[in-house]
Amino acid sequence: MSILRPGDEKFHYSDGSHRWIPPNPDYDQEVWDEQVRQHKQGHVRNDRPKVRIQRLV
């Protein structure tokens, strides 16, 4: 699971899924695709576990 940062709203629908079509119909689809790709990479780079796992002996 990733964390939404300020400004990420334009890349997500209300259910958290990614927008593959730009919100503005006049926006260049190829440019949007690249922005979404870079945005998704940001999710992966900042994805850290929320809990620490400890082994019980």
PDB file of C-alpha atoms in Angstrom:
ATOM      1  CA  MET A   1       0.000   0.000   0.000  1.00  0.00           C
ATOM      2  CA  SER A   2       1.315   3.455  -0.812  1.00  0.00           C
ATOM      3  CA  ILE A   3       0.800   6.865   0.706  1.00  0.00           C
ATOM      4  CA  LEU A   4      -0.907   9.685  -1.168  1.00  0.00           C
ATOM      5  CA  ARG A   5       1.027  12.910  -0.955  1.00  0.00           C
ATOM      6  CA  PRO A   6      -0.315  16.409  -1.572  1.00  0.00           C
ATOM      7  CA  GLY A   7      -0.739  16.878  -5.312  1.00  0.00           C
ATOM      8  CA  ASP A   8      -1.348  13.175  -5.999  1.00  0.00           C
ATOM      9  CA  GLU A   9      -5.118  13.670  -6.190  1.00  0.00           C
ATOM     10  CA  LYS A  10      -5.051  14.401  -9.924  1.00  0.00           C
ATOM     11  CA  PHE A  11      -3.581  10.937 -10.600  1.00  0.00           C
ATOM     12  CA  HIS A  12      -6.220   9.007  -8.619  1.00  0.00           C
ATOM     13  CA  TYR A  13      -9.943   8.343  -8.692  1.00  0.00           C
ATOM     14  CA  SER A  14     -11.841   8.500  -5.401  1.00  0.00           C
ATOM     15  CA  ASP A  15     -11.376   4.737  -4.925  1.00  0.00           C
ATOM     16  CA  GLY A  16      -7.575   5.139  -5.063  1.00  0.00           C
ATOM     17  CA  SER A  17      -7.107   3.623  -8.529  1.00  0.00           C
ATOM     18  CA  HIS A  18      -4.969   5.454 -11.070  1.00  0.00           C
ATOM     19  CA  ARG A  19      -6.400   7.673 -13.787  1.00  0.00           C
ATOM     20  CA  TRP A  20      -5.286   6.395 -17.196  1.00  0.00           C
ATOM     21  CA  ILE A  21      -7.180   9.108 -19.064  1.00  0.00           C
ATOM     22  CA  PRO A  22      -6.302  12.747 -18.353  1.00  0.00           C
ATOM     23  CA  PRO A  23      -8.951  14.750 -16.456  1.00  0.00           C
ATOM     24  CA  ASN A  24      -8.912  17.400 -19.207  1.00  0.00           C
ATOM     25  CA  PRO A  25      -9.879  16.011 -22.667  1.00  0.00           C
ATOM     26  CA  ASP A  26      -7.562  18.548 -24.354  1.00  0.00           C
ATOM     27  CA  TYR A  27      -4.526  17.202 -22.469  1.00  0.00           C
ATOM     28  CA  ASP A  28      -1.980  15.218 -24.519  1.00  0.00           C
ATOM     29  CA  GLN A  29      -2.467  11.506 -23.730  1.00  0.00           C
ATOM     30  CA  GLU A  30       1.227  10.650 -24.254  1.00  0.00           C
ATOM     31  CA  VAL A  31       2.301  13.352 -21.814  1.00  0.00           C
ATOM     32  CA  TRP A  32      -0.299  12.122 -19.302  1.00  0.00           C
ATOM     33  CA  ASP A  33       0.890   8.510 -19.676  1.00  0.00           C
ATOM     34  CA  GLU A  34       4.453   9.562 -18.852  1.00  0.00           C
ATOM     35  CA  GLN A  35       3.321  11.594 -15.840  1.00  0.00           C
ATOM     36  CA  VAL A  36       1.306   8.638 -14.516  1.00  0.00           C
ATOM     37  CA  ARG A  37       4.294   6.317 -15.074  1.00  0.00           C
ATOM     38  CA  GLN A  38       6.562   8.640 -13.083  1.00  0.00           C
ATOM     39  CA  HIS A  39       3.898   9.015 -10.410  1.00  0.00           C
ATOM     40  CA  LYS A  40       3.600   5.229 -10.044  1.00  0.00           C
ATOM     41  CA  GLN A  41       7.387   4.958  -9.701  1.00  0.00           C
ATOM     42  CA  GLY A  42       7.105   7.392  -6.801  1.00  0.00           C
ATOM     43  CA  HIS A  43       4.753   4.949  -5.082  1.00  0.00           C
ATOM     44  CA  VAL A  44       7.304   2.159  -5.408  1.00  0.00           C
ATOM     45  CA  ARG A  45      10.255   4.276  -4.225  1.00  0.00           C
ATOM     46  CA  ASN A  46       8.387   5.450  -1.125  1.00  0.00           C
ATOM     47  CA  ASP A  47       6.737   2.140  -0.287  1.00  0.00           C
ATOM     48  CA  ARG A  48       7.880   1.069   3.170  1.00  0.00           C
ATOM     49  CA  PRO A  49       6.378  -1.486   5.525  1.00  0.00           C
ATOM     50  CA  LYS A  50       4.047   0.015   8.121  1.00  0.00           C
ATOM     51  CA  VAL A  51       4.962  -2.496  10.835  1.00  0.00           C
ATOM     52  CA  ARG A  52       8.137  -4.141  11.916  1.00  0.00           C
ATOM     53  CA  ILE A  53       8.096  -7.919  11.902  1.00  0.00           C
ATOM     54  CA  GLN A  54       9.747  -9.645  14.849  1.00  0.00           C
ATOM     55  CA  ARG A  55      10.468 -13.335  15.122  1.00  0.00           C
ATOM     56  CA  LEU A  56       9.270 -15.089  18.212  1.00  0.00           C
ATOM     57  CA  VAL A  57      11.812 -17.513  19.615  1.00  0.00           C
TER      58      VAL A  57
END
